[in-house]
Short mmCIF file of C-alpha atoms in Angstrom, two decimals:
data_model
loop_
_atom_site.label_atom_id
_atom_site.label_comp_id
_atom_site.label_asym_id
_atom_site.label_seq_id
_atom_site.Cartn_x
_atom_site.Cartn_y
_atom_site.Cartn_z
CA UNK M 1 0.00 0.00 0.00
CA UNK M 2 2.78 2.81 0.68
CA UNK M 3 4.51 1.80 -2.40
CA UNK M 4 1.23 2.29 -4.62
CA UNK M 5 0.99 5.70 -2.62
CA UNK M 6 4.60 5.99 -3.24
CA UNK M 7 4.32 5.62 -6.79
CA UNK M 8 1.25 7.63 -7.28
CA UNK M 9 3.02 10.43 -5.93
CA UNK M 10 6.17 10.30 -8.10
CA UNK M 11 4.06 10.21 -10.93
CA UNK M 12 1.58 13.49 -10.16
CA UNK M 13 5.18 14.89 -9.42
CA UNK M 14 6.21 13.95 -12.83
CA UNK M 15 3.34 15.42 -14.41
CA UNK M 16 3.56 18.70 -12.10
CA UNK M 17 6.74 19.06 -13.26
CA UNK M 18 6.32 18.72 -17.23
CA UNK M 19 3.25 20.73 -16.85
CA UNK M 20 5.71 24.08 -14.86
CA UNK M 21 8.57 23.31 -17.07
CA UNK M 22 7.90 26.15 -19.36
CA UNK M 23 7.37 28.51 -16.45
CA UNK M 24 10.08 30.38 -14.80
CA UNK M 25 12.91 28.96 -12.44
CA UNK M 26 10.75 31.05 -9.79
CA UNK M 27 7.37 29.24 -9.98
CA UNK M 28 9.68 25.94 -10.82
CA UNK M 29 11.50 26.19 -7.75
CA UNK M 30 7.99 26.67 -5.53
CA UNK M 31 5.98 24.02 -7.65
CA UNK M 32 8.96 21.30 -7.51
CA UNK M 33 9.18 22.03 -3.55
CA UNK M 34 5.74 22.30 -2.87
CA UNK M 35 4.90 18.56 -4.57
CA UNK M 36 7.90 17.36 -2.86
CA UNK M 37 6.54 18.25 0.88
CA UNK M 38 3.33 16.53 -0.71
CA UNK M 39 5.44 13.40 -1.70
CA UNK M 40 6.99 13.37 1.74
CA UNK M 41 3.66 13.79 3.63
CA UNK M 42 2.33 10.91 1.48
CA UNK M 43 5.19 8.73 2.62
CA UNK M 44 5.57 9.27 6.15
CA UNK M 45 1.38 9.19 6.09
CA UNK M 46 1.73 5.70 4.85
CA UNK M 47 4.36 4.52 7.14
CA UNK M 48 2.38 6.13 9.79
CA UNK M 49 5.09 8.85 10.82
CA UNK M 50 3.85 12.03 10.49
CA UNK M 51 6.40 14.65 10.74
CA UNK M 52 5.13 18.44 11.83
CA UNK M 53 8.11 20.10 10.69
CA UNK M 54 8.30 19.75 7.72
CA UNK M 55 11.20 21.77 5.53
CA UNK M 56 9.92 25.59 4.58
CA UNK M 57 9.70 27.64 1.19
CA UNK M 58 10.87 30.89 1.39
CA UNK M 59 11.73 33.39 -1.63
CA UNK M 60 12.61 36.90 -2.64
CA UNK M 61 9.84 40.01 -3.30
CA UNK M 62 11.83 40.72 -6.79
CA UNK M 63 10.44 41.14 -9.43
CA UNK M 64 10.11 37.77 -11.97
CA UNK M 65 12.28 38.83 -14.12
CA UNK M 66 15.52 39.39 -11.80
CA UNK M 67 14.51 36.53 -10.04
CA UNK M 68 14.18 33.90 -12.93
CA UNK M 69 17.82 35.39 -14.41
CA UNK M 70 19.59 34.61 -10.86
CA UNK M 71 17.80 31.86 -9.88
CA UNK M 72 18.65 30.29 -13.65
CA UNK M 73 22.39 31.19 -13.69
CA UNK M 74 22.98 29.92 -10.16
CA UNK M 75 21.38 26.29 -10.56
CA UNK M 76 23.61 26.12 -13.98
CA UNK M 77 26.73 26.68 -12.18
CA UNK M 78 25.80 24.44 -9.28
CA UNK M 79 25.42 21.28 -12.00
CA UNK M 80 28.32 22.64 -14.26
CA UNK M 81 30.98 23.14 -11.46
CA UNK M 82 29.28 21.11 -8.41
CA UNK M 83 29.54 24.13 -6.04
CA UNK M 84 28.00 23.50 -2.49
CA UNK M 85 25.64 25.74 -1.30
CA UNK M 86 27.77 26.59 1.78
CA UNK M 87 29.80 28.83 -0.48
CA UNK M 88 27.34 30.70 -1.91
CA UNK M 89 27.14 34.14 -0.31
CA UNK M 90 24.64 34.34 2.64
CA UNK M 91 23.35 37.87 1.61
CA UNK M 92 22.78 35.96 -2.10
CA UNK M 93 21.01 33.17 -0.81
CA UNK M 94 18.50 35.49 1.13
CA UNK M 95 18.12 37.37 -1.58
CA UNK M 96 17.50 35.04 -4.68
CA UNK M 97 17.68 31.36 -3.11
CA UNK M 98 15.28 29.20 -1.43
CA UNK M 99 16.30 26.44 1.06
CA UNK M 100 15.34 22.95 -0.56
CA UNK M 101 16.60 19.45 0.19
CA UNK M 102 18.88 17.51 -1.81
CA UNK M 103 16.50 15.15 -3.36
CA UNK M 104 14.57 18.54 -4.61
CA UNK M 105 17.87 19.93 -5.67
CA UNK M 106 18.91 16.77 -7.64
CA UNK M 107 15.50 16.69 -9.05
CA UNK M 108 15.84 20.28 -10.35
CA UNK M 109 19.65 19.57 -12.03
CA UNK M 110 17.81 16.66 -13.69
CA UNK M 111 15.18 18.50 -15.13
CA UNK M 112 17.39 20.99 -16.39
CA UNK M 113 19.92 18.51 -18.03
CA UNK M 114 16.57 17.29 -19.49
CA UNK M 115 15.81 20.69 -20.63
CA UNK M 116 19.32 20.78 -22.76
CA UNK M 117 18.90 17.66 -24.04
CA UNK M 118 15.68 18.55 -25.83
CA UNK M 119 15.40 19.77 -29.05
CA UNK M 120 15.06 23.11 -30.04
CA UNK M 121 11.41 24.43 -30.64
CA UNK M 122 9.33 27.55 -30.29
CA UNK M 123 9.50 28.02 -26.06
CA UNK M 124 7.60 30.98 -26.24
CA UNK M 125 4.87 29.49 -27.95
CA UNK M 126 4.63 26.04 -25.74
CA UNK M 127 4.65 28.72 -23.02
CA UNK M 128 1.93 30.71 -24.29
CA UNK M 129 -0.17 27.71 -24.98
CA UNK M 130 0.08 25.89 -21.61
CA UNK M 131 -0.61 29.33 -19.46
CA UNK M 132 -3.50 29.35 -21.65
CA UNK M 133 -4.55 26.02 -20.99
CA UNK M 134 -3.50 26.57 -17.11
CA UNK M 135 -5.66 29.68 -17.09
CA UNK M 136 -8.43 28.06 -18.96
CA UNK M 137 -8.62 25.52 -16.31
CA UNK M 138 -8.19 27.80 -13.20
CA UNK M 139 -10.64 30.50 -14.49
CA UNK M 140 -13.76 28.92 -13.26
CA UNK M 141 -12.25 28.13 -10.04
CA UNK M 142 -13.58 30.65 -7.05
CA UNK M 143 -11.22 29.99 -4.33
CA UNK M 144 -7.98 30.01 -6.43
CA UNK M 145 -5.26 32.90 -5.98
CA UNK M 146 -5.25 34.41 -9.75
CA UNK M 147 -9.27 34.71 -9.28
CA UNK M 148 -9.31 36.26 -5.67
CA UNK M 149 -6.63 38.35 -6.32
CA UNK M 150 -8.57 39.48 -9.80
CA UNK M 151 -11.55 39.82 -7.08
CA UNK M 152 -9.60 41.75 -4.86
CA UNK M 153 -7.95 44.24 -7.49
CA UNK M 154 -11.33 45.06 -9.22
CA UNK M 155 -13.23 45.60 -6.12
CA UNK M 156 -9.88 47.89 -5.10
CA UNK M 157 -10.27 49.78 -8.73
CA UNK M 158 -14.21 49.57 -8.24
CA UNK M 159 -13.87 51.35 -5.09
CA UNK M 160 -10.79 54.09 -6.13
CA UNK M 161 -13.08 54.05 -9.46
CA UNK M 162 -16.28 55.28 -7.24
CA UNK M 163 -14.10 57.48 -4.65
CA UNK M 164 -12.68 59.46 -7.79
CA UNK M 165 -15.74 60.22 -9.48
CA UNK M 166 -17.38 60.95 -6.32
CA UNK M 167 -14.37 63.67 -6.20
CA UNK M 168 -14.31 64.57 -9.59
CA UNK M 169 -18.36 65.90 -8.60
CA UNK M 170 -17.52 67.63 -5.85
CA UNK M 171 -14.25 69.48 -7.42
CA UNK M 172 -16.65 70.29 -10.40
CA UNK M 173 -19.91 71.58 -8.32
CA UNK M 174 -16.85 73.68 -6.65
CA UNK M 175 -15.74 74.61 -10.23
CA UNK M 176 -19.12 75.85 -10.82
CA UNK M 177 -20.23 77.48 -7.79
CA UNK M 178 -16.99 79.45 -8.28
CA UNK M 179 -17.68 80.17 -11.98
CA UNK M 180 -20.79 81.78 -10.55
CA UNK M 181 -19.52 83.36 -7.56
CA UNK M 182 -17.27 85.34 -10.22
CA UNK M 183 -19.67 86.07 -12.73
CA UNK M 184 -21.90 87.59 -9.31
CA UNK M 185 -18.69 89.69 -9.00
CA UNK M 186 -17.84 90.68 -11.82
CA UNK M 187 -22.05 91.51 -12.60
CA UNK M 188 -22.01 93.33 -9.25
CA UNK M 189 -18.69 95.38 -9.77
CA UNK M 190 -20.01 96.49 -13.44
CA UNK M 191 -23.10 97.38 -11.83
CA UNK M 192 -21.35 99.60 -9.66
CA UNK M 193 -19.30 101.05 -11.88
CA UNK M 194 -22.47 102.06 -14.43
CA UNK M 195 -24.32 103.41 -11.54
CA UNK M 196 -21.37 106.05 -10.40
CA UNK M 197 -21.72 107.98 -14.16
CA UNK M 198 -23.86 111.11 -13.57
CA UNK M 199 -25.72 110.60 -16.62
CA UNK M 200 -26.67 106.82 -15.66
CA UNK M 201 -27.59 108.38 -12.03
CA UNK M 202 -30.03 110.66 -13.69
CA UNK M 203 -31.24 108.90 -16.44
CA UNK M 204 -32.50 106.52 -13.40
CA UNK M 205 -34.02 108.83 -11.70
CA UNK M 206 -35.97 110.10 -14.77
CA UNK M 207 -37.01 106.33 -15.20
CA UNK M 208 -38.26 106.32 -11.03
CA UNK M 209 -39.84 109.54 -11.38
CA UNK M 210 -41.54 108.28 -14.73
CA UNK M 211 -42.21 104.81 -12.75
CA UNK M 212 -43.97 106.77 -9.90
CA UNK M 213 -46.19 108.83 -12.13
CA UNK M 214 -47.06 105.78 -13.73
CA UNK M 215 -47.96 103.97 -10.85
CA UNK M 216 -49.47 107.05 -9.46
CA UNK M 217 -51.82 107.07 -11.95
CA UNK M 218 -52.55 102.84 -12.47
CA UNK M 219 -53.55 103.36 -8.22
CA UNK M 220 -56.07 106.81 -9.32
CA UNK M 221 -57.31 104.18 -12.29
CA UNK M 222 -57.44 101.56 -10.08
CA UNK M 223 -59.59 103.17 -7.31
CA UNK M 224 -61.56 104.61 -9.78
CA UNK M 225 -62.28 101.24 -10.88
CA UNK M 226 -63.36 99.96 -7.60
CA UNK M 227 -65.13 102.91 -6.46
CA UNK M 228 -67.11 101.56 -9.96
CA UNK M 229 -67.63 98.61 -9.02
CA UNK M 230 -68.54 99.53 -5.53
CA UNK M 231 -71.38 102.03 -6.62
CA UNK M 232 -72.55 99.12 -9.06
CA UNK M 233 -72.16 96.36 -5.92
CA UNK M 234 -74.29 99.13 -4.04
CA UNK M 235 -77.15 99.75 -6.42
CA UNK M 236 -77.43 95.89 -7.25
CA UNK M 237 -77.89 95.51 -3.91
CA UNK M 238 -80.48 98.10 -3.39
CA UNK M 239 -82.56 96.79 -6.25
CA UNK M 240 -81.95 93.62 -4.86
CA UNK M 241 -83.11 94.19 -1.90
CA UNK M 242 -86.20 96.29 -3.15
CA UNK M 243 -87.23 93.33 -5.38
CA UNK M 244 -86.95 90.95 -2.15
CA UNK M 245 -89.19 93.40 -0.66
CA UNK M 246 -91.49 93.74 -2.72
CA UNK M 247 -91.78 90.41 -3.36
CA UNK M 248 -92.40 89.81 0.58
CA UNK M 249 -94.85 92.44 0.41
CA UNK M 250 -96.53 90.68 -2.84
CA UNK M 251 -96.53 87.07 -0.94
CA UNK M 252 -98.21 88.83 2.24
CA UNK M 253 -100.82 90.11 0.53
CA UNK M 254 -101.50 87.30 -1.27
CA UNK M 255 -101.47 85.39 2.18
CA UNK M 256 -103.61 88.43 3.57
CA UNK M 257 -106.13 87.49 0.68
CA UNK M 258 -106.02 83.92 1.10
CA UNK M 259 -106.60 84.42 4.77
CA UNK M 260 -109.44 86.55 4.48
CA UNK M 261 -110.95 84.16 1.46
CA UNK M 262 -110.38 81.39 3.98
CA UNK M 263 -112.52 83.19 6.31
CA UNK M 264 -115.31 83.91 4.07
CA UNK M 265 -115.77 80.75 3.17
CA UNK M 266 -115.71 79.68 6.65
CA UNK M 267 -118.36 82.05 7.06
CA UNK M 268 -120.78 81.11 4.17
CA UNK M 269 -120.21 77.63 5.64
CA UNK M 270 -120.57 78.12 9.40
CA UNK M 271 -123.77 80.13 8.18
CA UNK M 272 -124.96 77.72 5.97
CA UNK M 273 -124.43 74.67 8.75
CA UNK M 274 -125.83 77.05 11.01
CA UNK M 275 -129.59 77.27 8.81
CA UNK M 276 -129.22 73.14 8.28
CA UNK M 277 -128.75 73.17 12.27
CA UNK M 278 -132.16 75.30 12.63
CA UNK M 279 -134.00 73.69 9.97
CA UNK M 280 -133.23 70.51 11.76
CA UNK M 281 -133.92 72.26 15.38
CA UNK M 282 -137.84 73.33 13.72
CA UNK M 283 -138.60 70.10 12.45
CA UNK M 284 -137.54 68.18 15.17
CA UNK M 285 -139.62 70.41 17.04
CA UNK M 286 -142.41 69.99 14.61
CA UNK M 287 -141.79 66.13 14.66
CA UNK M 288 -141.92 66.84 18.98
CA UNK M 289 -145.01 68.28 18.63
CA UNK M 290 -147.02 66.07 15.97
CA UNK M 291 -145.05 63.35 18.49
CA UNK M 292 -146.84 65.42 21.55
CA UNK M 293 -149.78 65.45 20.22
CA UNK M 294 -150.03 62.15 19.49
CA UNK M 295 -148.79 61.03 22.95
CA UNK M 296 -151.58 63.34 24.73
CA UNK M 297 -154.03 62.16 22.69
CA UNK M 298 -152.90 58.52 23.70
CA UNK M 299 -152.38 59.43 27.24
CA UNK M 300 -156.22 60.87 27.56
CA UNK M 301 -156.76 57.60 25.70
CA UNK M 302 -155.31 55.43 28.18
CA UNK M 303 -156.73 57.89 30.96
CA UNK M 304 -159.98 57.14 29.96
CA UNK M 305 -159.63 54.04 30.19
CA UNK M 306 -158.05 53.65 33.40
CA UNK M 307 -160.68 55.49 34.78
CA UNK M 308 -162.81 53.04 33.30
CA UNK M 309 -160.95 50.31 34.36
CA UNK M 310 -160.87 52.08 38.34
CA UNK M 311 -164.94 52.60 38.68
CA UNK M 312 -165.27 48.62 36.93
CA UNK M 313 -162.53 47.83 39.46
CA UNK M 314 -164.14 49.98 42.70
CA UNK M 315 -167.66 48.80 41.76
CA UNK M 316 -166.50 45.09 41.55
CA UNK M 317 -164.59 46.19 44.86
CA UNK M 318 -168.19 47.55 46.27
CA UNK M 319 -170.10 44.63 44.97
CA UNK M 320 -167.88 42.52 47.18
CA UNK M 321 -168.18 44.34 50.00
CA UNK M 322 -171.92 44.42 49.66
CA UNK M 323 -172.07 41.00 49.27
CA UNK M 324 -169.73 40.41 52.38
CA UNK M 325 -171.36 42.31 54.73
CA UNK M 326 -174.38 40.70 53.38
CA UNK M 327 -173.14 37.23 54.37
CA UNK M 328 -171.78 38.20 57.58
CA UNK M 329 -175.40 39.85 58.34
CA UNK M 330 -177.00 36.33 57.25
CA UNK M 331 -174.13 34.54 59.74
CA UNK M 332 -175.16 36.65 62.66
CA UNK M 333 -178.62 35.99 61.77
CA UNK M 334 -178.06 32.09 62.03
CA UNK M 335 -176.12 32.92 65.01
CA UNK M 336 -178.72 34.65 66.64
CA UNK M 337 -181.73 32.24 65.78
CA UNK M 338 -179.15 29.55 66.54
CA UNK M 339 -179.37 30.87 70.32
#
């Protein structure tokens, strides 16, 4: 298992390698170290020993092209003369060199030799066309370092972009408010000036004078005008107000004569219910009186006969007594001849 993990590292070193071989001894140097930490990390991971301190990269703030020159001309003269690296001049080696092991370094001279031994073709153009193919692989990558930093420096020029318009505004509105301010001057100062000649001073106050007359005379128009219109406001209101009375005197007349037509004809009719009422009064009373008669006549009718009826009635009531006081004569009779 840690030889297949062995081997698998070699050979994405390999490929590393071919694939920064066109780049510069710069970018070599940090790509060839960097897969070598990975190659010993793999190992020591398979043996299980895990080393923490593991060997550190650390490079010059040059610029590329100083860099690549040095860094180029000093790995040729360590394979052409086998020079160690403890003779190299400390201030160069902080300065151009990076600290490496010896497998790296021997991996580097061998890549090189490789280099020479190739033939001779367009470098530039192999160059060209793997960046290309690098960048077209990296460019839809969001976390790697060409793309943040791309991030990074747009935001920066989006934001210096935005500050400097944002200034360029201001110092023109200041431009312009100073434009103005001098033109006020300038207007004012001119001003001046034309109003100090005599002629200008009295041609003015020809112009007031004429201005005053003028409005003197718009104010005489102008209360003429509503003294107009106050004498018309006045008499329309009079005949206004003579109409409105007369037509109030017009509607209480007419309610005068509607009152006293209301009373007439209350009149005609309380005087005409008041001939029904006697008309009715006489011949009720002539009714009471045929009635009277009628009931007198009855009465000395009935009178009549109840004095009939009393002398049948007293001379039955006599007959009886007779005849009583005969009997009771005849009993005392018997009585007596009884004895």
């Amino acid at each position: 298992m840690a030889t297949k993990n062995l081997q698998q590292s070699n050979l994405l070193s390999i490929q590393t390698n071919n694939k920064l071989a066109m780049q510069s001894p710069n970018h070599l140097l940090k790509s060839v170290g960097q897969s070598t930490l990975n190659q010993r990390y793999n190992n020591n991971s398979s043996s299980g020993i895990y080393q923490s301190g593991l060997p550190q990269i650390y490079y010059n703030k040059q610029t590329q092209k100083d860099l690549s020159t040095k860094s180029t001309n000093n790995l040729r003269s360590l394979r052409t003369e086998g020079i160690k690296s403890e003779s190299l001049d400390k201030s160069s080696l902080a300065k151009s060199l990076c600290i490496i092991s010896q497998d790296e370094l021997n991996k580097i001279k061998q890549r090189i030799k490789m280099e020479d031994d190739l033939p001779t073709y367009d470098r530039q153009a192999e160059k060209k066309k793997l960046h290309e193919l690098s960048m077209k692989r990296i460019e839809n990558w969001p976390d790697n370092l060409l793309n943040i930093t791309q991030k990074k420096e747009k935001e920066r020029y989006e934001k210096f972009e935005k500050i400097e318009k944002e200034k360029r505004l201001i110092d023109e509105q200041e431009e312009a408010y100073q434009r103005e301010q001098y033109r006020k001057i300038i207007k004012d100062s001119n001003e001046k000036i034309f109003a100090q000649d005599p002629r200008v001073r009295q041609f003015k106050k020809s112009m007031l004078f004429s201005a005053i007359m003028q409005e003197r005379k718009e104010q005489m128009e102008l209360k003429k005008y509503v003294d107009d219109i106050n004498n018309n406001y006045n008499n329309e209101q009079t005949q206004q107000m003579e109409t409105i009375k007369m037509h109030e005197e017009e509607e209480k007349q007419k309610l005068k004569e509607k009152k006293l037509a209301q009373l007439q004809q209350m009149k005609q009719d309380l005087a005409k219910q008041l001939q029904e009422m006697k008309e009715k009064k006489i011949q009720q009373i002539m009714d009471d009186q045929k009635e009277g008669a009628l009931i007198k006549e009855r009465a000395n009718e009935e009178n009549q006969e109840n004095i009939e009826k009393r002398r049948k009635q007293k001379q039955m009531f006599q007959d009886l007594q007779n005849q009583l006081n005969e009997e009771q004569k005849k009993k005392e009779v018997k009585e007596k001849n009884s004895q």
